[in-house]
mmCIF file of C-alpha atoms in Angstrom:
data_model
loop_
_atom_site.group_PDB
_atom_site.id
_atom_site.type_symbol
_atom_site.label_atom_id
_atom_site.label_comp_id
_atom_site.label_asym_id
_atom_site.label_seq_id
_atom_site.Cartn_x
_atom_site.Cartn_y
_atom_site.Cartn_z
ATOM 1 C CA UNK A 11 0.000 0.000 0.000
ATOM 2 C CA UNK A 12 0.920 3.771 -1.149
ATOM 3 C CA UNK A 13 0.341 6.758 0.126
ATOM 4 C CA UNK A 14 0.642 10.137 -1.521
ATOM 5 C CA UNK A 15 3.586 10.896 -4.109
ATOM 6 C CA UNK A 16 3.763 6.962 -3.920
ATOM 7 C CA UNK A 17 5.306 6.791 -0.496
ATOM 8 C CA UNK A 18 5.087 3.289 1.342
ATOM 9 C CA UNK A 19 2.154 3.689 4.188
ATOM 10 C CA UNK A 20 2.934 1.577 7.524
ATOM 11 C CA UNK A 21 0.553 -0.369 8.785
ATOM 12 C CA UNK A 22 0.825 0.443 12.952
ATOM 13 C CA UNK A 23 -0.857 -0.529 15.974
ATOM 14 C CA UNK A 24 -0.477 1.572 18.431
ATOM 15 C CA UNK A 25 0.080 0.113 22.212
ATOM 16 C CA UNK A 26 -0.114 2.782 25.054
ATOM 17 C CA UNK A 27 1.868 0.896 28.518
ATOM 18 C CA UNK A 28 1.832 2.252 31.789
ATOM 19 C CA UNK A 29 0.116 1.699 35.710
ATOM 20 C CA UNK A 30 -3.498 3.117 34.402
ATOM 21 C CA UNK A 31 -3.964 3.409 38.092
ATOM 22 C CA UNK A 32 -7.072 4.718 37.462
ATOM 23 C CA UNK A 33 -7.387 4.639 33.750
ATOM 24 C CA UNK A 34 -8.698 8.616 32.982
ATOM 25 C CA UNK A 35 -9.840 10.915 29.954
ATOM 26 C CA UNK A 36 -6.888 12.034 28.661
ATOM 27 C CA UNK A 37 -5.285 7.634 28.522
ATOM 28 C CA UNK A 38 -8.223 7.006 25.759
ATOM 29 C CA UNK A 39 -8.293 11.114 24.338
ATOM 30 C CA UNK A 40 -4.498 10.460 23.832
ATOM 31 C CA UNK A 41 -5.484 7.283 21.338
ATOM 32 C CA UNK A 42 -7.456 9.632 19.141
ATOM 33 C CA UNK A 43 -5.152 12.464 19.086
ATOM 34 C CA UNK A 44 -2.488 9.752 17.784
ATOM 35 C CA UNK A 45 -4.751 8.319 15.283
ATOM 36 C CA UNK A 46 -5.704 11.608 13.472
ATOM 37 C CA UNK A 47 -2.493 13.044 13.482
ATOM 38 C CA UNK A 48 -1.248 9.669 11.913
ATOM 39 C CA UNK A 49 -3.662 9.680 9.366
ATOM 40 C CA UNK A 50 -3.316 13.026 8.147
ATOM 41 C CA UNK A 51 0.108 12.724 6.874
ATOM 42 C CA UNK A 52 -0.974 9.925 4.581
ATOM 43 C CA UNK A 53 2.008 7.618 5.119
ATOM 44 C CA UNK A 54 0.248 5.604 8.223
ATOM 45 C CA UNK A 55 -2.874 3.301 8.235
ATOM 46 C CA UNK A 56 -4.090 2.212 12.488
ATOM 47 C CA UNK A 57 -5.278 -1.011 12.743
ATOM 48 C CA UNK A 58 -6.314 -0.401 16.485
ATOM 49 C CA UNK A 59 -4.815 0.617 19.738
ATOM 50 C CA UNK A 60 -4.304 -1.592 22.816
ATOM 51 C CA UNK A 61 -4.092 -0.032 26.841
ATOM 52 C CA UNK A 62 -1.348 -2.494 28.433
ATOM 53 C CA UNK A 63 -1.457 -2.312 31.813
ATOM 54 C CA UNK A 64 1.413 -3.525 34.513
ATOM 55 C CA UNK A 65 1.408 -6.185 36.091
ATOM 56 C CA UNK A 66 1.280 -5.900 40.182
ATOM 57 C CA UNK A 67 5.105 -6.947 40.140
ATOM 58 C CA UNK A 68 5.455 -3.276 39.141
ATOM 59 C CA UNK A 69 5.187 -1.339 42.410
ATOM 60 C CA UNK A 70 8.173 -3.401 43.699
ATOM 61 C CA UNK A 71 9.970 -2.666 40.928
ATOM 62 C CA UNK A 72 9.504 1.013 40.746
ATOM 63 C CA UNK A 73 8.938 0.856 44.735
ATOM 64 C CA UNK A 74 5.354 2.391 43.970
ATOM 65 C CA UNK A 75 2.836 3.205 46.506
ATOM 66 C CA UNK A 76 -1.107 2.731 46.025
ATOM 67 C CA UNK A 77 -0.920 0.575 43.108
ATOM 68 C CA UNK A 78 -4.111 -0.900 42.704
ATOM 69 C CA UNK A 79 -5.070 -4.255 42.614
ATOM 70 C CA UNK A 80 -4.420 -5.605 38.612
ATOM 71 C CA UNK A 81 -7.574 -7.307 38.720
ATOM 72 C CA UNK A 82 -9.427 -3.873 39.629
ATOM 73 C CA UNK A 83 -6.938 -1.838 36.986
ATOM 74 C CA UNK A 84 -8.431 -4.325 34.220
ATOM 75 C CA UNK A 85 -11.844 -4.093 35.296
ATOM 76 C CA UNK A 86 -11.718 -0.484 34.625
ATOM 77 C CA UNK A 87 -10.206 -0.479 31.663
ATOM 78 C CA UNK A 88 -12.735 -2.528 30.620
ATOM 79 C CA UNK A 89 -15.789 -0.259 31.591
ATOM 80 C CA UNK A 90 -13.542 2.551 30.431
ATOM 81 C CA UNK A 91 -13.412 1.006 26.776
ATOM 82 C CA UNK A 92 -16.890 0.296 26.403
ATOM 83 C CA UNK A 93 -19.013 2.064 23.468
ATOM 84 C CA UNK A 94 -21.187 4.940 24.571
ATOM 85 C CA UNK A 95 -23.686 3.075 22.275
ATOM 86 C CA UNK A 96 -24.470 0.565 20.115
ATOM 87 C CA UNK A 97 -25.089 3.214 17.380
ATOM 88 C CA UNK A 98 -21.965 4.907 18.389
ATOM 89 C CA UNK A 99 -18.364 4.351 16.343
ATOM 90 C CA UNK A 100 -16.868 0.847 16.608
ATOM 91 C CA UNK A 101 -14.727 0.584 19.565
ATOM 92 C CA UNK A 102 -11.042 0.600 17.918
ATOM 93 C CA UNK A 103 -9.126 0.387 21.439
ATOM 94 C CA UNK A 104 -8.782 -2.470 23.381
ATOM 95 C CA UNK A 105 -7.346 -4.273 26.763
ATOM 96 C CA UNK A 106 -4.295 -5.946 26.264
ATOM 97 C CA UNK A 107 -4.386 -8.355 29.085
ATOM 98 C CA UNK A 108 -1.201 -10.397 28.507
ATOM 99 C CA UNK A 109 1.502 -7.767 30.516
ATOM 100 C CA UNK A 110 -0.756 -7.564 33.006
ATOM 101 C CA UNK A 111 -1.067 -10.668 33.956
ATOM 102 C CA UNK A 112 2.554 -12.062 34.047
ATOM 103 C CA UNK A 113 3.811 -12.550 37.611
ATOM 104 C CA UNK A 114 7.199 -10.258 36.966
ATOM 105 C CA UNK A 115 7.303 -6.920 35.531
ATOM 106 C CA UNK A 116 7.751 -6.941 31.918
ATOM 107 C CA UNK A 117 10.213 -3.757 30.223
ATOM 108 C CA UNK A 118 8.283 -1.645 27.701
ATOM 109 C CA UNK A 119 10.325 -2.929 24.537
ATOM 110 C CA UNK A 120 9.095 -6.517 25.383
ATOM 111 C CA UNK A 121 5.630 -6.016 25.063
ATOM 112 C CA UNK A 122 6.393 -4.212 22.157
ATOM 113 C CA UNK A 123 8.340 -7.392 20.751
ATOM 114 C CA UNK A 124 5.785 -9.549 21.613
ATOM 115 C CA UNK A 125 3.257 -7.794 20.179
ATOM 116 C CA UNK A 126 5.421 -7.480 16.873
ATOM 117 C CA UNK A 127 5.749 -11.255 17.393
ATOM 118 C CA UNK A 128 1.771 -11.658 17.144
ATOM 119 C CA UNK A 129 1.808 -9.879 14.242
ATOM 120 C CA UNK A 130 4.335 -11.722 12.273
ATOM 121 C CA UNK A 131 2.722 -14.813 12.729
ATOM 122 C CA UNK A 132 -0.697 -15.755 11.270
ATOM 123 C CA UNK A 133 -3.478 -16.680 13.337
ATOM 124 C CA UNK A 134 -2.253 -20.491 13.295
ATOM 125 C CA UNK A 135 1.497 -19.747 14.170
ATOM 126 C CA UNK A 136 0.239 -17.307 16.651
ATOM 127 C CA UNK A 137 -1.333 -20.099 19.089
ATOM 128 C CA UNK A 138 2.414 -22.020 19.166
ATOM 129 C CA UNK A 139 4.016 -18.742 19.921
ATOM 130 C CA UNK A 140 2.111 -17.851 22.701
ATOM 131 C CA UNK A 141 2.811 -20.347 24.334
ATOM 132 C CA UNK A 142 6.756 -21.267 23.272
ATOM 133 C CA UNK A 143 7.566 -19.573 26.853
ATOM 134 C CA UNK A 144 6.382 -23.148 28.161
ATOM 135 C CA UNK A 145 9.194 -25.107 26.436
ATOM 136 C CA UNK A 146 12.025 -22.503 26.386
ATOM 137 C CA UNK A 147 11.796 -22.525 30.446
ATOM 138 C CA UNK A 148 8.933 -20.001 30.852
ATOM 139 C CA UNK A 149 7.304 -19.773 34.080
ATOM 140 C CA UNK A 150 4.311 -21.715 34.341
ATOM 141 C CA UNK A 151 2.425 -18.193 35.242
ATOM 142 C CA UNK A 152 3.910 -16.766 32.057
ATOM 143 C CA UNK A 153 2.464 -19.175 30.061
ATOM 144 C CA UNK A 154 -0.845 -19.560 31.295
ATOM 145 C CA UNK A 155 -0.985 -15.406 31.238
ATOM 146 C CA UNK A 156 -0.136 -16.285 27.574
ATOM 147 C CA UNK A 157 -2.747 -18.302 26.941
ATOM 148 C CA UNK A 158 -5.389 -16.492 28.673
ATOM 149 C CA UNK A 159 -4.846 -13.591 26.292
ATOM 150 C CA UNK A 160 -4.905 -15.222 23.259
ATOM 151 C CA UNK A 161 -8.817 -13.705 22.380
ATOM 152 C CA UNK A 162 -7.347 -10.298 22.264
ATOM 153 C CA UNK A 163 -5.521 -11.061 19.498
ATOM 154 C CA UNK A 164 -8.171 -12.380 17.467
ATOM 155 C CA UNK A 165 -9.436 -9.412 15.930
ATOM 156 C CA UNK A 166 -5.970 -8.427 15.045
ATOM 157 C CA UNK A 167 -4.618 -11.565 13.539
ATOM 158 C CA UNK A 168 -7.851 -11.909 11.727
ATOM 159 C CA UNK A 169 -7.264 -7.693 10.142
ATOM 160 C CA UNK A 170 -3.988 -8.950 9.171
ATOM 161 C CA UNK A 171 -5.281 -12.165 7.651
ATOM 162 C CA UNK A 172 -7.967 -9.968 5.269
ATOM 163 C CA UNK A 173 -5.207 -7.800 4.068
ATOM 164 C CA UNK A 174 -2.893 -9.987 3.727
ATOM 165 C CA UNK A 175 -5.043 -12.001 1.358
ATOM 166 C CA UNK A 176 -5.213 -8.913 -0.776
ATOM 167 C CA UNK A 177 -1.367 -8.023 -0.095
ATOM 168 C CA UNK A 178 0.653 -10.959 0.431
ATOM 169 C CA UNK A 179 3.201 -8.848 1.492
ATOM 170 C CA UNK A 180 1.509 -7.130 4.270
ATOM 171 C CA UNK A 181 3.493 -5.722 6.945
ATOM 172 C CA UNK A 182 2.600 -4.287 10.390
ATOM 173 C CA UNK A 183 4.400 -3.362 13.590
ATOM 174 C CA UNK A 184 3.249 -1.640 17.126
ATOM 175 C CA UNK A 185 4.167 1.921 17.539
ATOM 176 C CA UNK A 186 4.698 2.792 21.263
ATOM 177 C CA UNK A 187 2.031 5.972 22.421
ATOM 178 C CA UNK A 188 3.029 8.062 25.235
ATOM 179 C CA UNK A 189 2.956 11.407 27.018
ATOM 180 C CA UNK A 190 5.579 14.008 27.147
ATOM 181 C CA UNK A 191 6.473 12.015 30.545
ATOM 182 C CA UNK A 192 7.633 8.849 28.907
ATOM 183 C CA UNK A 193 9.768 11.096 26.271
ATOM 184 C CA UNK A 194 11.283 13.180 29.189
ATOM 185 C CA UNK A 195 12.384 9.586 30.948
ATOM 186 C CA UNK A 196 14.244 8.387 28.112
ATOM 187 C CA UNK A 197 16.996 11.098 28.843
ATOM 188 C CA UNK A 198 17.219 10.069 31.974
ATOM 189 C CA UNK A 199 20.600 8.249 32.908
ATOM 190 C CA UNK A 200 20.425 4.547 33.748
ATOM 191 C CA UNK A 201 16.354 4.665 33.500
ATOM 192 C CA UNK A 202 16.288 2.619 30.185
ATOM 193 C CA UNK A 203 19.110 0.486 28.994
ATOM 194 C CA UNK A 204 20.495 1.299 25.761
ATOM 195 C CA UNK A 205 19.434 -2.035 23.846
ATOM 196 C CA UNK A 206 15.794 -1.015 24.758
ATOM 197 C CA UNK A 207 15.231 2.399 23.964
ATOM 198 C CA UNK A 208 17.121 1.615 20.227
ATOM 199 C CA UNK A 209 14.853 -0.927 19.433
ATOM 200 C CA UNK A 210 11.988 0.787 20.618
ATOM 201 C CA UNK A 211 12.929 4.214 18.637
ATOM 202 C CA UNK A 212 14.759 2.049 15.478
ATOM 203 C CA UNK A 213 12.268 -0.809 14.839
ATOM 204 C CA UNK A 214 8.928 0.469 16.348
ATOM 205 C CA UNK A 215 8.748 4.408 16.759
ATOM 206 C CA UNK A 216 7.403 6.689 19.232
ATOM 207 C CA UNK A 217 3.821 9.181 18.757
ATOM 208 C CA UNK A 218 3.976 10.762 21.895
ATOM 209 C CA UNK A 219 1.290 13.312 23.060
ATOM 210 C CA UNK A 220 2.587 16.578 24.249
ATOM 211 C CA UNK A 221 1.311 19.859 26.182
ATOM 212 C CA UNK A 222 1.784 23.380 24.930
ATOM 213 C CA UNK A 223 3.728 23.634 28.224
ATOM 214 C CA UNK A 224 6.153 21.388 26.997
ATOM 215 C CA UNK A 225 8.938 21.480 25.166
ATOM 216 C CA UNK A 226 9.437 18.015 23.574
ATOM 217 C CA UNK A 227 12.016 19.357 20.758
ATOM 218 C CA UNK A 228 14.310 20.523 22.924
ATOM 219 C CA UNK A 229 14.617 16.640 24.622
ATOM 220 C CA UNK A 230 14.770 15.367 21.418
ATOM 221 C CA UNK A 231 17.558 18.119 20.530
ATOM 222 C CA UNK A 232 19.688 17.383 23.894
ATOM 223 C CA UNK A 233 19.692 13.657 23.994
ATOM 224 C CA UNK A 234 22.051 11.824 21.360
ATOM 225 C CA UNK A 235 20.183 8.839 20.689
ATOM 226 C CA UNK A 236 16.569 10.541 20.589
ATOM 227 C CA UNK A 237 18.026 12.857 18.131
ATOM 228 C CA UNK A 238 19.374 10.219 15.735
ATOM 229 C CA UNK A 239 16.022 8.425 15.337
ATOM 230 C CA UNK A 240 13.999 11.860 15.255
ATOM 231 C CA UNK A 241 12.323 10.725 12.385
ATOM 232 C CA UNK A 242 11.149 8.045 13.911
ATOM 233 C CA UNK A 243 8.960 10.295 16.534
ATOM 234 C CA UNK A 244 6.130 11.782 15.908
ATOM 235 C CA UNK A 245 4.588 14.673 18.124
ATOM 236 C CA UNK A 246 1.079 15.825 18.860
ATOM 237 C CA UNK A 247 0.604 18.625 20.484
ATOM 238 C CA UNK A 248 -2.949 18.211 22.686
ATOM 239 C CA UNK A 249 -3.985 22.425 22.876
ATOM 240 C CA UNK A 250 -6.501 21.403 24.951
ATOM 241 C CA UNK A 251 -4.930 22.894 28.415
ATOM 242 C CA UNK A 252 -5.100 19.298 30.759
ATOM 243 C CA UNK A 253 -2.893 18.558 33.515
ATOM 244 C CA UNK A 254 -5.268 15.672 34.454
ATOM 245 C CA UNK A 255 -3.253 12.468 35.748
ATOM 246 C CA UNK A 256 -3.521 9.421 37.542
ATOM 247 C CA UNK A 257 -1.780 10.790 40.283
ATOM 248 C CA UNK A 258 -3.906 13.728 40.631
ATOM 249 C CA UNK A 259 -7.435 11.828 40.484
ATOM 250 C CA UNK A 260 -5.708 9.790 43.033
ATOM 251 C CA UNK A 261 -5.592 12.879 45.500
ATOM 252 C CA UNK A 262 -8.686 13.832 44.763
ATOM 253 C CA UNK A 263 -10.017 10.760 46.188
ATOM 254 C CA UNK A 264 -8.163 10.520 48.716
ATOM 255 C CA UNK A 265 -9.094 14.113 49.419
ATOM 256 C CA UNK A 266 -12.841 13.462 49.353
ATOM 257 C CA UNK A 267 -13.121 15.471 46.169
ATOM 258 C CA UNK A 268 -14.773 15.199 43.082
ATOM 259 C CA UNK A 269 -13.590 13.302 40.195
ATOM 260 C CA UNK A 270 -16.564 13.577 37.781
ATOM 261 C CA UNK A 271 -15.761 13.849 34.003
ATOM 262 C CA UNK A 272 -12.104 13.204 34.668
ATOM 263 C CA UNK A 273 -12.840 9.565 34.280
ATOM 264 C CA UNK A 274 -15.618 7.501 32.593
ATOM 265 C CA UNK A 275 -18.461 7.237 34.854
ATOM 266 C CA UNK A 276 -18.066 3.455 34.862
ATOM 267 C CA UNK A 277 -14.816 3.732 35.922
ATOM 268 C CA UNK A 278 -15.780 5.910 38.732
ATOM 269 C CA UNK A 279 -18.542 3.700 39.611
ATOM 270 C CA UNK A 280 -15.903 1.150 40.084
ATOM 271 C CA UNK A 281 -13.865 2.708 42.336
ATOM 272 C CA UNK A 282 -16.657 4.139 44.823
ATOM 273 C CA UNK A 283 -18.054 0.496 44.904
ATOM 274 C CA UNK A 284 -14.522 -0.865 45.878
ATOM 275 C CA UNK A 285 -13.663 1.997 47.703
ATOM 276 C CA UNK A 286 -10.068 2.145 45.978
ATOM 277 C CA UNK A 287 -7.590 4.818 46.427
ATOM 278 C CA UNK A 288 -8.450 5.618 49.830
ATOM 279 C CA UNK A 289 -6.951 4.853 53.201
ATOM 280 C CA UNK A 290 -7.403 1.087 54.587
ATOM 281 C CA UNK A 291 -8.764 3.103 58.127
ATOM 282 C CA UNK A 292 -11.044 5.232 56.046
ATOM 283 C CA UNK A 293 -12.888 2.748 53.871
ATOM 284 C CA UNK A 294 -15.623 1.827 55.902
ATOM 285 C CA UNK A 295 -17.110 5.317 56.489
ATOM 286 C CA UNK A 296 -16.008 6.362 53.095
ATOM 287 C CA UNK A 297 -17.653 3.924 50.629
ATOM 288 C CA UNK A 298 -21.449 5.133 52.051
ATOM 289 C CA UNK A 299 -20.279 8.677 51.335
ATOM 290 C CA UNK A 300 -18.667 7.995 48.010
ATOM 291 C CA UNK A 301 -21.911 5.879 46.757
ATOM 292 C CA UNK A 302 -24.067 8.718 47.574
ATOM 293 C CA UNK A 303 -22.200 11.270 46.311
ATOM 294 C CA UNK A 304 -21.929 9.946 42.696
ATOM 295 C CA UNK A 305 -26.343 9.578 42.598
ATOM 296 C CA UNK A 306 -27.737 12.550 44.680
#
């Protein structure tokens, strides 16, 4: 496939990783933002986006505090990623479950390769390399995490199939989405080994979402390696003025304040009915109050 002035067009899928602990807004706005600005320039054709949650082996890792439950993290991605409607536009995002549920934290360029791996293969291939980890000395939790995710591939592997039957030589890759956060880390000494953030920026490339306060060519002009594969990173400014976070709707709660239309009111529904983000001591008293603030 061609784009304009007969330029190749990539075929991309783009895979946003991180805690999503809570999922908000501006994690699903940023898929949209990406996918516009990707078509526009002709050269790029989104087969979907996938939200790939951490697994709980993360807060030891990054020594986090107040990292929710995974089980409750996937739950509200879930509710976040539902269709207003049934006469509403085709859900195009979707949970990836398969980081998630591995039982030790998995770095950002492997979910990338594995996804890559996914696409490579067809949708009979794909079943034997899911679960390879077994036989190569896997955990048995890795594999069965594996397994368990194989139906969110289906809809990809079967896209892939279709045009590959029209284009035999079809090829796709992930793209990694991120916020100006993510971009600023990868100039950070000793954060992200070398290997990583080459293959990342060399084989998959970066769309990262930025905010007018930000200056994301000056980290791309400072930093050696993100300035040889600046062509490789696309930016997106969001002029929309949002500061929203995960750790700021975290406060909030904590707080006792409001949260409503900062995160899908599923998602919020969620978290007043499980009472997450708050203090173990204040739980009891606080679920009543949080129920009944969300309906009167």
């Amino acid at each position: 496939m061609t784009g304009g002035g007969d330029l190749p067009v990539h075929n991309v899928l783009l895979v946003a990783c991180g805690s999503f602990n809570p999922v908000t807004n501006m994690h699903l706005r940023m898929f949209e933002l990406a996918r516009d600005a990707l078509t526009r320039t002709g050269r790029f054709r989104v087969l979907g986006g996938l939200v790939s949650p951490v697994s709980d082996a993360y807060s030891q890792v990054a020594q986090l505090e107040g990292l929710a439950a995974v089980n409750h993290r996937l739950e509200m991605i879930r509710l976040a990623l539902q269709p207003p409607s049934r006469e509403g536009p085709a859900a195009w995002v979707r949970l990836a479950r398969w980081e998630a549920r591995l039982a030790d934290w998995t770095p950002t360029r492997r979910v990338l390769d594995h996804y890559q791996a996914v696409m490579d293969c067809g949708p009979v291939q794909q079943g034997a390399e899911v679960h390879a980890g077994a036989t190569a000395g896997a955990s048995a939790a890795t594999a069965a995490a594996a397994g368990a995710a194989t139906d969110d591939y289906r809809w990809l592997t079967g896209l892939l199939r279709r045009l590959r039957l029209k284009d035999p030589l079809t090829v796709a890759h992930p793209m990694l989405l991120c916020g100006s956060d993510m971009l600023k880390s990868f100039a950070v000494p000793g954060l992200w080994t070398n290997d990583d953030l080459v293959k990342i920026l060399r084989d998959y490339g970066l769309i990262v979402i930025t905010k007018p306060s930000c200056n994301p060519q000056q980290i791309i002009f400072e930093n050696d390696l993100l300035n040889t594969y600046e062509q490789n990173i696309a930016l997106v400014t969001e002029w929309t003025v949002n500061e929203l976070s995960s750790a700021f709707v975290r406060r909030a709660l904590r707080r006792r304040e409001s949260v409503r239309y900062l995160l899908p009111d599923p998602v919020i529904e969620y978290i007043y009915r499980n009472a997450l983000y708050q203090s173990t001591a204040e739980r009891p008293r606080l679920v009543r109050w949080l129920v009944l603030s969300l309906y009167c």
